CSV table of C-alpha atoms and ligand atoms in Angstrom, one decimal:
chain,number,residue,atom,x,y,z
A,884,MET,CA,94.3,118.0,64.8
A,885,THR,CA,96.9,117.1,66.7
A,886,ARG,CA,97.9,117.8,70.7
A,887,ARG,CA,101.0,119.2,70.8
A,888,ALA,CA,102.8,120.4,74.4
A,889,VAL,CA,103.4,124.1,73.8
A,890,VAL,CA,105.6,125.8,76.0
A,891,VAL,CA,103.9,128.8,77.9
A,892,GLY,CA,106.0,129.8,80.5
A,893,THR,CA,109.7,130.2,81.8
A,894,GLY,CA,111.6,130.4,85.1
A,895,HIS,CA,115.1,129.9,86.8
A,896,TYR,CA,117.0,130.2,89.8
A,897,LEU,CA,120.5,130.3,90.8
A,898,PRO,CA,121.8,130.5,94.3
A,899,LYS,CA,123.7,133.9,95.3
A,900,ARG,CA,127.2,132.2,95.7
A,901,VAL,CA,129.2,132.3,92.7
A,902,VAL,CA,132.7,130.7,92.2
A,903,GLU,CA,134.7,132.1,90.1
A,904,ASN,CA,137.4,129.2,88.4
A,905,ALA,CA,140.5,131.5,90.3
A,906,GLU,CA,139.2,130.0,93.7
A,907,PHE,CA,140.0,126.2,93.0
A,908,GLU,CA,143.4,128.0,92.7
A,909,LYS,CA,144.0,127.9,96.2
A,910,THR,CA,143.3,124.3,97.0
A,911,LEU,CA,143.9,122.3,93.8
A,912,ASP,CA,146.6,122.4,91.1
A,913,THR,CA,144.3,123.8,88.8
A,914,SER,CA,144.2,126.8,87.2
A,915,ASP,CA,141.7,129.6,85.5
A,916,GLU,CA,143.4,129.4,82.6
A,917,TRP,CA,142.9,125.6,82.1
A,918,ILE,CA,139.0,125.4,83.2
A,919,ARG,CA,138.2,127.9,80.8
A,920,ALA,CA,140.8,126.3,78.0
A,921,ARG,CA,139.2,123.0,78.1
A,922,SER,CA,135.5,123.6,79.0
A,923,GLY,CA,134.7,127.2,78.4
A,924,ILE,CA,133.9,127.4,82.1
A,925,GLU,CA,134.5,130.9,84.3
A,926,ARG,CA,132.1,130.2,87.4
A,927,ARG,CA,129.1,128.5,88.8
A,928,HIS,CA,127.2,129.3,91.5
A,929,PHE,CA,126.9,127.0,94.4
A,930,ALA,CA,123.8,126.1,96.8
A,931,GLU,CA,124.1,128.2,100.6
A,932,GLU,CA,123.1,125.7,103.8
A,933,GLY,CA,120.1,125.0,103.8
A,934,GLU,CA,119.1,125.5,100.0
A,935,THR,CA,118.5,121.9,98.1
A,936,THR,CA,117.3,121.0,95.3
A,937,SER,CA,113.5,121.4,95.8
A,938,THR,CA,113.9,125.0,97.5
A,939,MET,CA,115.5,126.0,93.9
A,940,ALA,CA,113.4,123.7,91.9
A,941,THR,CA,110.5,125.2,93.4
A,942,ALA,CA,112.0,128.7,93.4
A,943,ALA,CA,112.4,128.3,89.3
A,944,ALA,CA,108.4,127.0,89.3
A,945,ARG,CA,107.3,130.1,91.0
A,946,ALA,CA,109.1,132.4,88.5
A,947,ALA,CA,107.4,130.2,85.6
A,948,LEU,CA,104.2,129.9,87.1
A,949,ALA,CA,104.3,133.9,87.2
A,950,ASP,CA,105.8,134.3,83.5
A,951,ALA,CA,102.8,132.1,82.7
A,952,GLY,CA,100.0,133.9,84.7
A,953,LEU,CA,99.2,130.7,86.0
A,954,GLU,CA,98.7,129.7,89.9
A,955,ALA,CA,100.0,126.6,91.2
A,956,ASP,CA,96.4,124.7,91.3
A,957,ASP,CA,96.3,125.3,87.2
A,958,ILE,CA,98.7,122.6,87.1
A,959,ASP,CA,98.1,119.1,86.8
A,960,ALA,CA,101.6,117.6,86.7
A,961,ILE,CA,104.8,118.2,87.9
A,962,VAL,CA,107.9,116.6,86.7
A,963,VAL,CA,111.4,117.0,87.9
A,964,ALA,CA,114.2,115.8,86.7
A,965,THR,CA,117.2,115.2,89.3
A,966,SER,CA,119.9,113.4,90.5
A,967,THR,CA,120.3,115.0,93.6
A,968,ALA,CA,116.8,114.9,95.0
A,969,ASP,CA,117.0,116.3,99.2
A,970,LEU,CA,115.9,112.7,100.1
A,971,THR,CA,116.2,109.6,99.3
A,972,PHE,CA,112.2,109.6,99.0
A,973,PRO,CA,109.7,110.8,98.6
A,974,SER,CA,110.3,112.6,95.5
A,975,ALA,CA,111.9,116.0,94.4
A,976,ALA,CA,108.8,116.5,92.8
A,977,THR,CA,106.1,115.8,95.8
A,978,MET,CA,108.0,118.3,97.9
A,979,VAL,CA,108.2,120.7,95.0
A,980,GLN,CA,104.2,120.6,95.1
A,981,ALA,CA,104.0,121.1,99.0
A,982,GLN,CA,105.9,124.1,98.7
A,983,LEU,CA,103.9,125.5,96.3
A,984,GLU,CA,100.7,124.5,98.3
A,985,MET,CA,99.2,122.9,95.0
A,986,THR,CA,96.5,120.2,96.6
A,987,ARG,CA,95.8,118.9,92.8
A,988,GLY,CA,97.4,116.4,90.4
A,989,PHE,CA,100.3,114.6,90.7
A,990,ALA,CA,104.0,114.6,90.5
A,991,PHE,CA,106.9,112.3,90.1
A,992,ASP,CA,110.8,112.4,89.6
A,993,VAL,CA,112.9,111.3,86.5
A,994,GLN,CA,116.5,110.6,86.6
A,995,ALA,CA,118.6,110.5,83.6
A,996,VAL,CA,121.1,112.4,84.8
A,997,CYS,CA,122.5,114.9,82.5
A,998,ALA,CA,119.8,113.8,79.7
A,999,GLY,CA,117.5,114.7,82.8
A,1000,PHE,CA,115.5,117.3,81.6
A,1001,VAL,CA,115.0,115.8,77.3
A,1002,TYR,CA,114.1,112.7,79.3
A,1003,ALA,CA,111.1,114.8,81.6
A,1004,LEU,CA,110.2,117.1,78.3
A,1005,CYS,CA,109.5,113.0,76.4
A,1006,ASN,CA,107.5,112.4,79.8
A,1007,ALA,CA,105.5,115.7,79.9
A,1008,ASN,CA,104.9,115.2,76.1
A,1009,ALA,CA,103.1,112.0,77.1
A,1010,LEU,CA,101.2,113.1,79.3
A,1011,ILE,CA,99.6,115.9,77.6
A,1012,ALA,CA,99.8,114.0,73.7
A,1013,SER,CA,97.6,111.0,75.6
A,1014,GLY,CA,95.3,113.3,77.7
A,1015,GLN,CA,96.6,112.2,81.3
A,1016,ALA,CA,97.3,116.3,82.1
A,1017,ASN,CA,96.9,119.3,80.7
A,1018,ARG,CA,99.2,121.7,82.3
A,1019,VAL,CA,102.4,120.2,83.2
A,1020,LEU,CA,105.7,121.8,85.4
A,1021,VAL,CA,108.6,120.8,83.9
A,1022,ILE,CA,111.6,121.7,86.1
A,1023,GLY,CA,115.5,120.4,86.4
A,1024,ALA,CA,116.9,121.0,89.5
A,1025,GLU,CA,120.4,120.0,90.4
A,1026,THR,CA,122.5,120.2,93.9
A,1027,PHE,CA,125.8,118.6,92.3
A,1028,SER,CA,127.9,120.8,94.8
A,1029,ARG,CA,126.7,118.0,97.5
A,1030,ILE,CA,128.2,114.9,95.3
A,1031,MET,CA,131.5,116.3,94.5
A,1032,ASP,CA,134.8,115.1,95.7
A,1033,TRP,CA,137.0,118.6,96.5
A,1034,THR,CA,139.9,116.8,96.2
A,1035,ASP,CA,139.5,115.6,92.4
A,1036,ARG,CA,140.3,118.5,90.3
A,1037,SER,CA,139.2,116.7,87.4
A,1038,THR,CA,135.3,116.8,87.9
A,1039,CYS,CA,134.7,119.3,91.1
A,1040,VAL,CA,135.6,122.0,88.7
A,1041,LEU,CA,132.7,121.2,86.2
A,1042,PHE,CA,129.9,121.4,87.8
A,1043,GLY,CA,127.4,123.7,89.9
A,1044,ASP,CA,123.8,124.0,90.9
A,1045,GLY,CA,120.7,125.2,89.6
A,1046,ALA,CA,117.1,125.1,88.3
A,1047,GLY,CA,115.5,125.9,85.4
A,1048,ALA,CA,111.4,125.8,84.7
A,1049,LEU,CA,109.1,125.2,82.0
A,1050,ILE,CA,105.1,125.1,81.6
A,1051,LEU,CA,103.4,122.6,79.0
A,1052,GLU,CA,100.3,122.8,77.9
A,1053,GLY,CA,98.3,121.2,75.6
A,1054,GLN,CA,97.1,123.2,72.6
A,1055,GLU,CA,95.3,122.0,69.2
A,1056,GLY,CA,97.9,121.8,66.6
A,1057,ALA,CA,97.0,121.3,62.8
A,1058,GLY,CA,99.3,118.6,62.9
A,1059,THR,CA,102.1,119.9,60.9
A,1060,ASN,CA,105.5,120.8,61.8
A,1061,GLN,CA,105.0,124.4,61.8
A,1062,ASP,CA,102.5,124.0,64.9
A,1063,ARG,CA,104.0,125.4,68.6
A,1064,GLY,CA,105.0,122.7,70.8
A,1065,ILE,CA,106.8,119.6,71.1
A,1066,LEU,CA,107.1,118.1,67.6
A,1067,ALA,CA,109.9,115.0,67.6
A,1068,THR,CA,111.8,113.6,70.4
A,1069,ASP,CA,114.5,111.0,70.3
A,1070,LEU,CA,115.9,108.8,73.5
A,1071,ASN,CA,118.2,106.6,73.9
A,1072,SER,CA,120.8,104.9,76.7
A,1073,ASP,CA,123.6,102.0,76.9
A,1074,GLY,CA,124.3,100.8,80.4
A,1075,ARG,CA,127.2,99.4,79.1
A,1076,TYR,CA,129.2,102.4,79.9
A,1077,LYS,CA,128.0,102.8,83.2
A,1078,ASP,CA,131.9,103.4,84.6
A,1079,LEU,CA,132.1,106.5,82.4
A,1080,LEU,CA,130.2,108.7,84.8
A,1081,TYR,CA,128.6,108.0,87.9
A,1082,VAL,CA,128.3,108.4,91.7
A,1083,ASP,CA,130.6,105.8,94.0
A,1084,GLY,CA,127.5,105.3,96.2
A,1085,GLY,CA,123.4,105.3,96.9
A,1086,VAL,CA,121.0,103.8,99.4
A,1087,SER,CA,121.8,100.1,98.8
A,1088,THR,CA,125.7,100.7,98.9
A,1089,GLN,CA,125.3,102.7,102.3
A,1090,ASN,CA,126.8,105.9,101.6
A,1091,THR,CA,126.0,109.0,99.6
A,1092,GLY,CA,128.9,108.6,97.5
A,1093,HIS,CA,131.0,111.1,95.0
A,1094,LEU,CA,130.8,112.1,91.3
A,1095,ARG,CA,133.3,110.2,89.4
A,1096,MET,CA,133.9,110.3,85.4
A,1097,GLN,CA,136.1,109.6,82.5
A,1098,GLY,CA,136.0,113.2,81.2
A,1099,ASN,CA,137.7,112.3,78.1
A,1100,GLN,CA,135.5,109.0,77.3
A,1101,VAL,CA,132.3,111.1,78.1
A,1102,PHE,CA,133.9,113.2,75.6
A,1103,ARG,CA,134.4,111.1,73.2
A,1104,HIS,CA,130.6,109.6,72.7
A,1105,ALA,CA,129.2,113.4,73.5
A,1106,VAL,CA,131.1,114.5,70.2
A,1107,GLU,CA,129.5,111.4,68.7
A,1108,LYS,CA,126.1,111.1,69.8
A,1109,LEU,CA,124.7,114.4,70.2
A,1110,ALA,CA,124.7,115.4,66.5
A,1111,LYS,CA,123.1,112.6,65.5
A,1112,THR,CA,120.2,112.4,68.4
A,1113,ALA,CA,119.5,116.0,67.3
A,1114,ASN,CA,119.4,115.0,63.8
A,1115,THR,CA,117.5,111.8,64.2
A,1116,ALA,CA,114.6,114.1,66.3
A,1117,LEU,CA,114.8,116.6,63.4
A,1118,GLU,CA,114.0,113.9,60.8
A,1119,ARG,CA,110.7,112.5,62.6
A,1120,ALA,CA,109.9,115.9,62.6
A,1121,GLY,CA,110.5,116.0,58.8
A,1122,LEU,CA,112.4,119.2,59.5
A,1123,GLY,CA,116.3,120.0,58.4
A,1124,ALA,CA,119.1,121.6,60.9
A,1125,ASP,CA,119.1,124.3,58.4
A,1126,GLU,CA,115.7,125.6,59.7
A,1127,VAL,CA,116.7,125.6,63.3
A,1128,ASP,CA,116.7,129.1,65.2
A,1129,TRP,CA,118.3,127.6,68.3
A,1130,ILE,CA,120.3,124.7,69.8
A,1131,VAL,CA,119.7,124.8,73.3
A,1132,PRO,CA,122.3,121.9,74.3
A,1133,HIS,CA,123.1,120.0,77.6
A,1134,GLN,CA,125.9,123.3,78.7
A,1135,ALA,CA,128.8,120.8,80.0
A,1136,ASN,CA,131.8,121.4,77.5
A,1137,ILE,CA,132.0,124.7,74.8
A,1138,ARG,CA,134.2,122.1,73.2
A,1139,ILE,CA,131.3,120.0,72.9
A,1140,ILE,CA,128.5,122.6,72.2
A,1141,GLN,CA,130.8,124.2,69.1
A,1142,GLY,CA,131.4,120.4,68.2
A,1143,THR,CA,127.7,119.7,67.8
A,1144,ALA,CA,126.8,122.6,66.2
A,1145,LYS,CA,129.7,122.0,63.7
A,1146,LYS,CA,128.4,118.5,62.9
A,1147,MET,CA,125.1,120.0,62.6
A,1148,GLY,CA,126.0,122.7,60.0
A,1149,LEU,CA,125.0,125.4,62.5
A,1150,SER,CA,127.1,128.4,63.7
A,1151,MET,CA,127.5,129.3,67.0
A,1152,GLU,CA,125.2,132.2,66.4
A,1153,ASN,CA,122.5,129.8,66.7
A,1154,VAL,CA,123.2,128.5,70.0
A,1155,VAL,CA,122.3,129.2,73.5
A,1156,VAL,CA,125.7,129.0,75.7
A,1157,THR,CA,125.3,129.5,79.4
A,1158,VAL,CA,128.2,127.3,80.4
A,1159,GLN,CA,130.4,130.0,81.1
A,1160,ASP,CA,128.1,131.4,83.8
A,1161,HIS,CA,126.4,128.1,85.2
A,1162,GLY,CA,129.2,125.5,84.3
A,1163,ASN,CA,127.7,121.9,84.3
A,1164,THR,CA,124.3,122.1,86.1
A,1165,SER,CA,123.3,118.3,85.2
A,1166,ALA,CA,119.3,118.0,84.3
A,1167,ALA,CA,118.9,122.2,85.4
A,1168,SER,CA,120.9,123.2,82.2
A,1169,ILE,CA,118.7,123.4,79.2
A,1170,PRO,CA,115.8,124.7,81.2
A,1171,LEU,CA,118.4,127.4,82.9
A,1172,ALA,CA,119.1,128.0,79.1
A,1173,LEU,CA,116.0,128.2,77.8
A,1174,SER,CA,114.9,130.7,80.5
A,1175,VAL,CA,118.1,132.9,80.3
A,1176,GLY,CA,117.8,132.7,76.7
A,1177,LYS,CA,114.2,133.8,76.3
A,1178,GLU,CA,115.4,136.4,79.0
A,1179,ARG,CA,118.2,137.7,76.8
A,1180,GLY,CA,116.1,138.2,74.1
A,1181,GLN,CA,117.6,135.1,71.9
A,1182,ILE,CA,114.5,132.9,71.5
A,1183,LYS,CA,111.3,134.3,70.8
A,1184,PRO,CA,107.5,132.6,69.7
A,1185,GLY,CA,108.0,130.6,66.6
A,1186,ASP,CA,111.3,129.7,66.9
A,1187,LEU,CA,112.7,126.3,65.9
A,1188,ILE,CA,114.5,124.8,68.7
A,1189,VAL,CA,116.6,121.5,69.0
A,1190,THR,CA,117.7,120.5,72.4
A,1191,GLU,CA,120.0,117.7,73.3
A,1192,ALA,CA,121.9,116.3,75.9
A,1193,ILE,CA,124.1,113.0,77.0
A,1194,GLY,CA,125.0,112.2,80.7
A,1195,GLY,CA,125.5,108.7,83.2
A,1196,GLY,CA,123.9,105.9,81.8
A,1197,LEU,CA,125.3,106.7,78.6
A,1198,ALA,CA,122.0,108.3,78.8
A,1199,TRP,CA,121.4,110.6,76.0
A,1200,GLY,CA,118.7,112.6,73.5
A,1201,ALA,CA,116.8,115.4,71.8
A,1202,VAL,CA,113.8,117.1,71.6
A,1203,VAL,CA,112.7,119.7,68.9
A,1204,LEU,CA,109.6,122.2,69.5
A,1205,ARG,CA,108.8,125.2,68.0
A,1206,TRP,CA,108.5,128.2,71.1
B,2553,LIG,O1,127.1,116.5,81.6
B,2553,LIG,C1,128.0,115.5,81.3
B,2553,LIG,C2,128.3,115.2,80.6
B,2553,LIG,N1,129.7,115.2,80.6
B,2553,LIG,C3,130.4,116.1,80.2
B,2553,LIG,O2,130.1,116.3,78.7
B,2553,LIG,C4,131.7,116.3,80.1
B,2553,LIG,C5,132.5,115.9,79.0
B,2553,LIG,N2,134.2,115.6,78.9
B,2553,LIG,C6,134.8,117.2,79.3
B,2553,LIG,O3,134.2,118.4,79.1
B,2553,LIG,C7,136.1,116.9,79.3
B,2553,LIG,O4,137.0,115.8,78.5
B,2553,LIG,C8,137.2,117.5,80.3
B,2553,LIG,C9,136.8,119.5,80.7
B,2553,LIG,C10,136.6,116.9,81.7
B,2553,LIG,C11,138.2,117.5,80.6
B,2553,LIG,O5,139.1,117.8,79.3
B,2553,LIG,P1,140.1,117.0,78.9
B,2553,LIG,O6,140.8,118.1,77.5
B,2553,LIG,O7,139.3,115.6,77.9
B,2553,LIG,O8,141.2,116.8,79.7
B,2553,LIG,P2,142.1,115.3,79.4
B,2553,LIG,O9,140.4,114.3,80.8
B,2553,LIG,O10,142.1,114.3,78.8
B,2553,LIG,O11,143.1,115.7,81.0
B,2553,LIG,C12,144.3,116.0,80.1
B,2553,LIG,C13,145.3,116.7,81.4
B,2553,LIG,C14,145.5,115.4,82.6
B,2553,LIG,O12,147.2,115.7,82.7
B,2553,LIG,P3,148.0,114.9,81.5
B,2553,LIG,O13,147.4,113.4,81.8
B,2553,LIG,O14,147.8,114.9,80.3
B,2553,LIG,O15,148.9,114.9,82.5
B,2553,LIG,C15,144.7,115.9,83.6
B,2553,LIG,O16,145.2,115.5,84.6
B,2553,LIG,O17,144.6,118.0,81.8
B,2553,LIG,C16,144.6,117.3,83.1
B,2553,LIG,N3,143.7,117.8,83.8
B,2553,LIG,C17,143.5,119.0,84.9
B,2553,LIG,N4,144.7,120.2,85.0
B,2553,LIG,C18,144.2,121.1,85.5
B,2553,LIG,C19,142.5,117.4,84.7
B,2553,LIG,N5,141.7,118.4,85.4
B,2553,LIG,C20,142.5,119.1,85.7
B,2553,LIG,C21,142.3,120.6,86.3
B,2553,LIG,N6,143.3,121.6,86.4
B,2553,LIG,N7,141.0,121.1,86.5
């Protein structure tokens, strides 16, 4: 018997304010046509004043708890993947814990930028497999609109805000790759690529800063590294790409998503795509896509899913799970 981290609930939250590509034409030398053609993005949601990463994370968490039929105090741990926490400290996760009125367990943040949710899933899986927690609320939540340079057309048209949440529960599996739950993971980072995607400020430099990206360089790494990490995780699970029901990729760019599926030998019919409606929501994009994919009726119990992401660091990785 093997203890598996099985998804028992999903939920998401998107701010009400929707901004179409055409909005950017008023202030920048850009066009709806360019943004769609180069990224696949058509619109994104931006947080209202007063909305923060922890409030959006809490809304997604409440939806996931309702979906699982659980109360906050049924949860042992909260892991929030974010690069845009409300405050320098405490963690967004402890703020979610308070907003949920959860009086037990423990909570912490994971910061691996756009790969954050994959890293958070791996952490939750390790907590469950080692018996340190049985039910873990894993959230990806971001307010990237607060770190945009609105004069930089090469970045500010790409990102959006939102939150997605999963509840993972320890369940006994047979120890085969037919079990439900997380079957294999693969994590990587290479700090030599810091300058490709970073925020030019922080606590020890005394300003919040803005996101800076050499988009075409990140693109090159993404196409090369995402299919590789997904295939590595599949190999560890003893599974082939032909057995995958859904790729649920980080939603940064439709061309990266298409390129990765092609490299894995899968058609776009096997990919959950939300980038057109959400833009790049960094660590929130995978849980948003999982929750939306389930709501659309795409993802069903027993489906084999591969999630993969890359972002600032560079940090990248993949998780293979059976829904
Ligand atoms: O989530 C974390 C990981 N991030 C990613 O995965 C993002 C990866 N990168 C990308 O998605 C793409 O590289 C972008 C969508 C950011 C850019 O697409 P691209 O095809 O790589 O374009 P580019 O950066 O090579 O720029 C091509 C041209 C440039 O003009 P010149 O130098 O050819 O005259 C840019 O100045 O497009 C110009 N450009 C724009 N034009 C209109 C850049 N941004 C815009 C814009 N509107 N918003």
